[in-house]
Phi, psi and omega in degrees: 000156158318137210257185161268113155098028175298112160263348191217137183358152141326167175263149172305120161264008236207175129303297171322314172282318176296291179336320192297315165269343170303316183295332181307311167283356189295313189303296164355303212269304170325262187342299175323309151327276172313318171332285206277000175267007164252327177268343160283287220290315198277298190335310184279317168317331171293314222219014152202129162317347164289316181295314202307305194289351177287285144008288195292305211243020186244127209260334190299317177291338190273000143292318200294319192275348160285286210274340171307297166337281144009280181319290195315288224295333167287353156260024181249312209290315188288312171304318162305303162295308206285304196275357172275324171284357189242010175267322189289351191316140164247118155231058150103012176349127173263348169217147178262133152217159172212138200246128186260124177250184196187125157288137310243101178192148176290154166249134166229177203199109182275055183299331199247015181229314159228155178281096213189106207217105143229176199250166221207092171268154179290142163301139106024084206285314167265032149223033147294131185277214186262117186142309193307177187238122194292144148048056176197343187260137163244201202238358163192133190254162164259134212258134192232102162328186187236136181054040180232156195270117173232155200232132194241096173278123183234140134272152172227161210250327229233307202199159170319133181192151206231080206268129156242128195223103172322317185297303232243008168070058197191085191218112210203147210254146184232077157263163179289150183050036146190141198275108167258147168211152177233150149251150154205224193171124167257134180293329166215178181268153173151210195229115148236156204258116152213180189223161167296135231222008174231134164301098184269359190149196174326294189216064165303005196234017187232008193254084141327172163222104167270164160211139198243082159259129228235108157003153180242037141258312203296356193235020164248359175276273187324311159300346178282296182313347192263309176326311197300301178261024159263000000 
């Protein structure tokens, strides 16, 4: 989740998220460049009349100032595809679920490992225990092995809605009457926190998504218990 007085990503939970941020910085180191070779070219047109004639009559910067741009977009250009190709990847997913928004609260459906459904409300501000997190803990979360490939089919009943989990690089629109889907694979265990990312209404700030990655005994256990009492 988000720390107060946060400045830079969540840490990667994900494969997926590390790719995100290795491009952030890359872009970064890039943007920086270009910064200061544009704050060096405008200094010396202020301050020396040699940039000035350069500036006017130099036929070499005005190549220089064509093709460096060129150069950047091409190390922007490769990583940036590589990682849009590895969010469309299918790689042999091993559990399907599929998540339904609603105003406002999510349905998810374990269809193909248990016949298995439940709907997943934001807590209560008085029936948080000690510990929970205010407008970010629900009352069934969704429970994930940990490092197993899973595929999220999304929808949405009523309106546009947008399941998002930051930790896992992991964000994709639930519109109605058609199916989006994201894979990932979480890399460790633990809870990570997103929220609906579309304005969906009145209380569009009130549908969370917890996700739980678990041992996948402790998560052939939960499915037993979840079975068990529907």
């Amino acid at each position: 989740m988000a720390n107060p007085a946060q400045l830079s990503f969540q840490d990667a939970a994900s494969p997926l998220m590390e790719e995100l941020l290795y491009f952030h910085d890359h872009a970064m180191l890039l943007i920086l460049i270009i910064s200061g070779f544009v704050f060096l070219v405008i200094t010396g047109l202020v301050t020396s009349k040699t940039w000035d004639y350069l500036a006017m009559d130099s036929e070499m910067l005005e190549s220089v100032w064509t093709v460096l741009p060129a150069i950047f977009l091409v190390f922007v250009a490769i990583p940036s595809l590589r990682i849009l190709y590895l969010m469309d990847e299918i790689d042999n997913p091993h559990i399907t679920i599929k998540t339904i928004g609603h105003q406002w609260y999510w349905s998810y459906e374990y269809t193909d490992y248990y016949e298995l459904q439940f709907d997943s409300y934001m807590l209560p501000t008085e029936d948080l225990a000690t510990g929970s997190f205010r407008l970010l803990d629900v009352d069934n979360r969704m429970v994930i092995p940990v490092t197993t490939p899973l595929r999220v089919l999304l929808t949405a009943e009523d309106v546009l809605h947008s399941w998002a989990i930051p930790a896992l690089g992991v964000k994709a629109d639930a519109v109605p009457g058609r199916l989006n889907q994201v894979t990932f694979m979480t890399s460790l265990m633990g809870t990570f926190y997103g929220q609906c990312s579309e304005i969906c209404g009145a209380n569009h700030s009130f549908m969370p998504i917890v996700v739980e990655s678990v041992p996948l005994d402790a998560f052939e256990f939960w499915t037993f218990l979840m079975v068990k009492d529907a």
